[in-house]
Tab-separated table of C-alpha atoms and ligand atoms in Angstrom:
chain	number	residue	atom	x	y	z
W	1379	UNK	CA	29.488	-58.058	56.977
W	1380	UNK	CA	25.982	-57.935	57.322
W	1381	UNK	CA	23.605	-61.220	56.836
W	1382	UNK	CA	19.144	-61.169	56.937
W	1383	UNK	CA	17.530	-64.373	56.239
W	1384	UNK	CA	14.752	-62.422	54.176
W	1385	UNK	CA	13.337	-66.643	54.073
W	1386	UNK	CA	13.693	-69.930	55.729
W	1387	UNK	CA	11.029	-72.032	54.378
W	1388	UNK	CA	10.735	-74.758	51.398
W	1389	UNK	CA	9.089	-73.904	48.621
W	1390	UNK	CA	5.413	-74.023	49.507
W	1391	UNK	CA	6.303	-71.305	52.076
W	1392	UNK	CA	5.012	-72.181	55.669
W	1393	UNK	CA	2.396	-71.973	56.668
W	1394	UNK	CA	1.190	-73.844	53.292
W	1395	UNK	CA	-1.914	-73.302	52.015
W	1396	UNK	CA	-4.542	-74.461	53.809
W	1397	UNK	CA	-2.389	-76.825	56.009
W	1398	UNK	CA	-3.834	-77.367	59.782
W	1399	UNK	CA	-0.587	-78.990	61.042
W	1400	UNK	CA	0.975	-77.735	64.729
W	1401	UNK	CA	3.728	-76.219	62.381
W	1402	UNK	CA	1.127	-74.397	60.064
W	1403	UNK	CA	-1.139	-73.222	62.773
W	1404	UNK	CA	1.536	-72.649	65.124
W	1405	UNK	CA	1.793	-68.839	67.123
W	1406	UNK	CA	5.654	-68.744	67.023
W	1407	UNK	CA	6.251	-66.204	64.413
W	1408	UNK	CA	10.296	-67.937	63.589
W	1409	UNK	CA	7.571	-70.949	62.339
W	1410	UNK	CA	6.793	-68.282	59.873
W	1411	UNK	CA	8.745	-69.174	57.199
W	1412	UNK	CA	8.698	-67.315	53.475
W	1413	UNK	CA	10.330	-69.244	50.650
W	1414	UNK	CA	14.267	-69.225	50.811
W	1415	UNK	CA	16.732	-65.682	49.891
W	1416	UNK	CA	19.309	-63.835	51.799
W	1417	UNK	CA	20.237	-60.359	51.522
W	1418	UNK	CA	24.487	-59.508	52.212
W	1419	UNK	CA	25.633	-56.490	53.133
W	1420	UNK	CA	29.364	-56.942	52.309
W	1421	UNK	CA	32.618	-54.691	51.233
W	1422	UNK	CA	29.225	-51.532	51.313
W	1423	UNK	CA	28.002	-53.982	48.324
W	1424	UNK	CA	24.002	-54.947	48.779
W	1425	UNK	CA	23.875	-58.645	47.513
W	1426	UNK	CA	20.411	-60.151	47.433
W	1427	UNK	CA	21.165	-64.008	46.802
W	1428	UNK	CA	17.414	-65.499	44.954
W	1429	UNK	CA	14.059	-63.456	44.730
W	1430	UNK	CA	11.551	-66.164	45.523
W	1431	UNK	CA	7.655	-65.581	44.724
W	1432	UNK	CA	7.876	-63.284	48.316
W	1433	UNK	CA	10.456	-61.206	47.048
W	1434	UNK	CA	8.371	-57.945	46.928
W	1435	UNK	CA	7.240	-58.715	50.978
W	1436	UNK	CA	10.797	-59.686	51.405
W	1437	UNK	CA	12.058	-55.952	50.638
W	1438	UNK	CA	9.137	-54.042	52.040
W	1439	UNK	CA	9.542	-55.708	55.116
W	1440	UNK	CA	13.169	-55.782	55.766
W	1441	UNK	CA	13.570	-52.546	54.176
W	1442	UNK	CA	16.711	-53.185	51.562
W	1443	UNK	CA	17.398	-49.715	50.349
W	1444	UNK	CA	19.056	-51.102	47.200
W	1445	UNK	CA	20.702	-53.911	45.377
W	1446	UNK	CA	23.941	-54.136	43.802
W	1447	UNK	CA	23.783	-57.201	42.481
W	1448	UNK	CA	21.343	-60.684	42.341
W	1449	UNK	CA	22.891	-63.877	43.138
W	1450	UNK	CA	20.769	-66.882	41.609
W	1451	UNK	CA	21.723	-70.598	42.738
W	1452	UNK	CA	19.229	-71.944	40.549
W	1453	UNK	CA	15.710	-72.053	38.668
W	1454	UNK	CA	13.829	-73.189	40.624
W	1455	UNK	CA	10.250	-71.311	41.119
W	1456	UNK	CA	10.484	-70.845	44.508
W	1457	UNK	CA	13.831	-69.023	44.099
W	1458	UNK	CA	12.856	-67.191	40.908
W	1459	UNK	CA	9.538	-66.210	40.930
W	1460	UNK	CA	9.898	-62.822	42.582
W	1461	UNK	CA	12.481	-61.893	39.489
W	1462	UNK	CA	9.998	-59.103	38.205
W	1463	UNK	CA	10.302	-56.957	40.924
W	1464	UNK	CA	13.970	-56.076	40.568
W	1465	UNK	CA	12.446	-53.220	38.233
W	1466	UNK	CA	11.880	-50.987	41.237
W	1467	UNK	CA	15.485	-51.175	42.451
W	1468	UNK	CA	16.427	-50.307	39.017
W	1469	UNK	CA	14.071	-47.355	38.946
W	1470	UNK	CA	15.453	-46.198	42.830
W	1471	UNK	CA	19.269	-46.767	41.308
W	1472	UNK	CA	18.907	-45.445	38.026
W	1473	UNK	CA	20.797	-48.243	36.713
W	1474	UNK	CA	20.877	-51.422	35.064
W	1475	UNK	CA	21.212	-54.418	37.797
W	1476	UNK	CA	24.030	-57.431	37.266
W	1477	UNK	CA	22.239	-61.090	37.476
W	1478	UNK	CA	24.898	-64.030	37.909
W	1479	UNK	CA	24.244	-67.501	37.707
W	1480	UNK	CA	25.351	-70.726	36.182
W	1481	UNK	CA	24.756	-70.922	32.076
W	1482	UNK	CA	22.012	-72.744	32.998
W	1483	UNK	CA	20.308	-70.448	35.328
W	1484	UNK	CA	20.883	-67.927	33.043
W	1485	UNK	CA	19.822	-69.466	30.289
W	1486	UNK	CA	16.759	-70.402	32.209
W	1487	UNK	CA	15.828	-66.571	33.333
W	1488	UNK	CA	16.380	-66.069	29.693
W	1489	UNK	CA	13.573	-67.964	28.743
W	1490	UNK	CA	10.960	-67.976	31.304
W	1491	UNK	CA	11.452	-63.572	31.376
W	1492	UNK	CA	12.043	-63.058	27.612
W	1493	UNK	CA	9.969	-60.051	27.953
W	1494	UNK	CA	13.234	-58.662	29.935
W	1495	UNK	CA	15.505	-58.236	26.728
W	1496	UNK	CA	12.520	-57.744	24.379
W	1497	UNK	CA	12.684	-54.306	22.135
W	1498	UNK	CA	9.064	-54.410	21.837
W	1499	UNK	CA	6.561	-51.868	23.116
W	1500	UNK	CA	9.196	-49.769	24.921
W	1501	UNK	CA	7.309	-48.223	27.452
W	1502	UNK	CA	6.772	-51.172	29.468
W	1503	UNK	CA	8.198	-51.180	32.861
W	1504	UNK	CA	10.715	-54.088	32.538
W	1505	UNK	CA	13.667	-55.057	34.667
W	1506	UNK	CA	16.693	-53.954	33.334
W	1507	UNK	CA	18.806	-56.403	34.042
W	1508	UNK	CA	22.926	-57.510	32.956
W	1509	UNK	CA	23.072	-61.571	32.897
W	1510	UNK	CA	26.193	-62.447	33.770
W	1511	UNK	CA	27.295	-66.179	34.001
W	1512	UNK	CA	29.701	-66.959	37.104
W	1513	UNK	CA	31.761	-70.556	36.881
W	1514	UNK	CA	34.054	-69.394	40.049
W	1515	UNK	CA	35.327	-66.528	41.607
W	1516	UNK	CA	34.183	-62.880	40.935
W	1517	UNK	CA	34.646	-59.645	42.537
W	1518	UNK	CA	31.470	-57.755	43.047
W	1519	UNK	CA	31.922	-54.286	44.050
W	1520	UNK	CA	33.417	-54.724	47.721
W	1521	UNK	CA	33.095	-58.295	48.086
W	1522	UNK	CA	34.592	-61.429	46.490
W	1523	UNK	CA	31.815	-63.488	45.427
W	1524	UNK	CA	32.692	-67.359	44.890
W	1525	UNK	CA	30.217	-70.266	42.988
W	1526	UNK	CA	30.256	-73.724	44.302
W	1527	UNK	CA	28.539	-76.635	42.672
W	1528	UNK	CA	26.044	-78.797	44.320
W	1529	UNK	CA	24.187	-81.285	43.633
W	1530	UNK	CA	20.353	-80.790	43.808
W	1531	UNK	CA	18.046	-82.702	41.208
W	1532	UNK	CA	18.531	-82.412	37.856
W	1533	UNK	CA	18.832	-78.666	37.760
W	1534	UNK	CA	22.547	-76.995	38.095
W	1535	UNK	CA	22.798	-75.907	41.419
W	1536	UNK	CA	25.215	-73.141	43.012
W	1537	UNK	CA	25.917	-72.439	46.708
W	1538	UNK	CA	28.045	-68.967	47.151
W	1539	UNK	CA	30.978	-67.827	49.115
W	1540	UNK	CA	30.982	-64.372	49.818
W	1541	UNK	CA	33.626	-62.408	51.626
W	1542	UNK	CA	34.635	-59.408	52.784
W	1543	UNK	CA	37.011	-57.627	55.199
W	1544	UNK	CA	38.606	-61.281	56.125
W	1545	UNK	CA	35.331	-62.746	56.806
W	1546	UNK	CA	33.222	-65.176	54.459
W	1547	UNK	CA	29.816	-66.837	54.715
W	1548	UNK	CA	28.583	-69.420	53.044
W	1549	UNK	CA	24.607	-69.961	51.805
W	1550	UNK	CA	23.684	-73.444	50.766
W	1551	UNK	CA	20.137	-73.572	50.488
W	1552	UNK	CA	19.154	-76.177	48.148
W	1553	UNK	CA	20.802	-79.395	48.544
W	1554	UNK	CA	21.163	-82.740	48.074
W	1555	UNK	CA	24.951	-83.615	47.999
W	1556	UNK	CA	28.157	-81.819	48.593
W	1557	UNK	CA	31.582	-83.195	47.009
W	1558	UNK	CA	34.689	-83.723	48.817
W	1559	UNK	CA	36.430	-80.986	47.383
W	1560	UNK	CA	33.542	-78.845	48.184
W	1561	UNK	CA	33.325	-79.495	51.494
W	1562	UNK	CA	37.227	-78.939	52.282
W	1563	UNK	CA	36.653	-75.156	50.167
W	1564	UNK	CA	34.285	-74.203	52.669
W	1565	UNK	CA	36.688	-74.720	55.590
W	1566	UNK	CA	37.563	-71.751	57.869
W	1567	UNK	CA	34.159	-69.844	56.942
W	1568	UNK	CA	32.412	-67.903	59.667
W	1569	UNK	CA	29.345	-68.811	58.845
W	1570	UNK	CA	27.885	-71.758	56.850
W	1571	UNK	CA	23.896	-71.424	55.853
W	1572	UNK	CA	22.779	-75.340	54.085
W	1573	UNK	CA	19.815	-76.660	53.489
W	1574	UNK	CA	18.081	-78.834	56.119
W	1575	UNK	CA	14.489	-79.788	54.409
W	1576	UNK	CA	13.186	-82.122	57.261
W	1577	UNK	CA	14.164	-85.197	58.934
W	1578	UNK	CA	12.624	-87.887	56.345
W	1579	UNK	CA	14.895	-88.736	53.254
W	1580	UNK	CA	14.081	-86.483	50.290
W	1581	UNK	CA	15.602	-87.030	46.966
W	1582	UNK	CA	16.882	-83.377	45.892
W	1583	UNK	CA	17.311	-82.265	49.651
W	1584	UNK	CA	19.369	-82.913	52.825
W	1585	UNK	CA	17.864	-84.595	55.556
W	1586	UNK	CA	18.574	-82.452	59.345
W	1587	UNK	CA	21.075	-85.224	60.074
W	1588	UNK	CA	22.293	-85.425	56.853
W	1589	UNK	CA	22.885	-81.673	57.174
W	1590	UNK	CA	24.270	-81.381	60.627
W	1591	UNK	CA	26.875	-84.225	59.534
W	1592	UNK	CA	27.882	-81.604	56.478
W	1593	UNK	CA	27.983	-78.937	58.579
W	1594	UNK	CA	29.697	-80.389	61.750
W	1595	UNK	CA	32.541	-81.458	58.734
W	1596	UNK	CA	32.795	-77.725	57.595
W	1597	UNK	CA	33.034	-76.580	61.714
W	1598	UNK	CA	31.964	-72.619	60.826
W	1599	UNK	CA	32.386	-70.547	63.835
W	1600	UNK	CA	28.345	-70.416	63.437
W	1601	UNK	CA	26.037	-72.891	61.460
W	1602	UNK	CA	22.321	-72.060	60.690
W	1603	UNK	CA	19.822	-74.933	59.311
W	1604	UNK	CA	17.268	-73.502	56.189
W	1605	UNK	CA	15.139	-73.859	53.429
W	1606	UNK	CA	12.795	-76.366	56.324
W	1607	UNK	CA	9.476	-77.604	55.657
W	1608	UNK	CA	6.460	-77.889	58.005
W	1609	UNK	CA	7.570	-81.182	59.669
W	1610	UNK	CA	10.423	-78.730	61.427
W	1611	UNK	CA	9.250	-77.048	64.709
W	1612	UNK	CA	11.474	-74.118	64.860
W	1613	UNK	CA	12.217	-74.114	69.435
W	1614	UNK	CA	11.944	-78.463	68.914
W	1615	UNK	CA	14.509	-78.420	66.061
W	1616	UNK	CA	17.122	-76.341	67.438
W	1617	UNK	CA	16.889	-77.796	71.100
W	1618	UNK	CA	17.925	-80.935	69.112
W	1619	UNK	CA	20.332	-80.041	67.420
W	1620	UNK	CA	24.494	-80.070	68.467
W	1621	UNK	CA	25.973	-76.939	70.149
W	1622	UNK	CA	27.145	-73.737	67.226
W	1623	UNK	CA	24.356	-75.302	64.795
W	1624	UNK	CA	21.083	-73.176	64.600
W	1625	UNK	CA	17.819	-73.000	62.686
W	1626	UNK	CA	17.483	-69.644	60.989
W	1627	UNK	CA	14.471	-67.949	60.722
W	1628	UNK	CA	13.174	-64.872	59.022
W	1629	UNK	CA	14.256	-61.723	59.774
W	1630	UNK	CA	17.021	-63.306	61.816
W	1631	UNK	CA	20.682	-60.988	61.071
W	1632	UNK	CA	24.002	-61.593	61.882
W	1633	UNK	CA	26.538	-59.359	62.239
W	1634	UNK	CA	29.561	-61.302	61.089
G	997	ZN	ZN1	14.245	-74.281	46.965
G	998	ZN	ZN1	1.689	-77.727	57.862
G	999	ZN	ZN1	15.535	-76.097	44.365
């Protein structure tokens, strides 16, 4: 299996606009940090899991040749906003494109891209896209692809489980809370991805410690920190942080 971080940062992206903090103005190009979405190369299946508002950079710069299927874990903008440019992937495959997420997610791509299952004016170049609502476990071409609730806000939040070949990652990029029973599913993974927002409290997201505590629980054979904001010096961070627990960055792959 095959993992790129295609974006690390929270959902202003980092730098944010206009922003003269050491973070923001900072030379290190891992404190360059485009909003939050992996791509998966698992079981020869291309899994893209969110297409944030970069989503167009995201695939221009890391190259993905094409996309099997879209993973959503929730609504959010900064997670959805890139949704549009599926369309090219479906003009490169020559076929419609499966979209899974929770009724909710769903639901909410529904609504905020109606145009998508509109009849009118034909001609327009729409995504062509197959919702498909996942509650646990599905099989997606050669990988097993699992949905996990978490809590995050009040919008219904999934973190995934994907596996393939006898190895499994997990991505966990917006979040606030993980249940018990959550936490014990994700034992034995090779690699766990949560969120780890910055080091103040925030209501919807976990703190650094908060995360390193969740993640030191799961004990992956490698843990990577994401979804940070601009208080999170990238070399800082991870010099701080316990041994097999990482901050990802973009561009960063794994071979798992
Ligand atoms: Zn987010
Ligand atoms: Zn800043
Ligand atoms: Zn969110």
């Amino acid at each position: 299996m095959n993992v790129t971080f295609l974006g690390t940062g929270t959902s202003v992206g980092i730098p944010a606009i206009g922003c003269q903090c050491p973070v923001c103005q900072s030379t290190d190009p891992r404190n360059n940090r485009r909003r939050t979405s992996l791509y998966v190369q698992a079981g020869g299946t291309h899994l893209v899991i969110d297409t944030p508002p970069d989503f167009r950079e995201q695939m221009l710069t890391y190259r993905v040749p094409r996309i099997d299927a879209v993973l959503f874990t929730h609504a959010h903008a900064d997670h959805i906003f890139g949704f549009d440019d599926i369309r090219r992937f479906n003009a490169m495959q020559d076929a419609v494109i499966p979209a899974y997420g929770s009724a909710s997610t769903i639901a909410d791509l529904r609504r905020i891209y109606n145009y998508v299952e509109s009849e009118q004016d034909p001609g327009v170049y729409r995504p062509q896209i197959d919702f498909r609502t996942i509650d646990r476990r599905v099989q997606v071409g050669g990988a097993v692809v699992e949905a996990l609730p978490v809590e995050h806000g009040s919008k219904p939040t999934h973190g995934y489980v994907v596996r393939a070949g006898g190895v499994g990652i997990g991505y966990f990029p917006d979040c606030h809370r993980l249940e018990d029973s959550v936490v014990s599913q994700l034992a034995g993974l090779d690699v766990m991805i949560l969120d780890g927002l910055r080091h103040r409290p925030h209501s919807t997201h976990l703190t650094v410690a908060e995360s390193v505590a969740y993640l030191t629980r799961i004990g992956a054979r490698q843990s990577y920190l994401t979804h940070m904001c601009h208080d999170l010096d990238h070399a800082a961070t991870e010099a701080s942080l316990p041994g097999g627990i990482r901050v990802a960055y973009d561009g960063l792959v794994l071979d798992v």
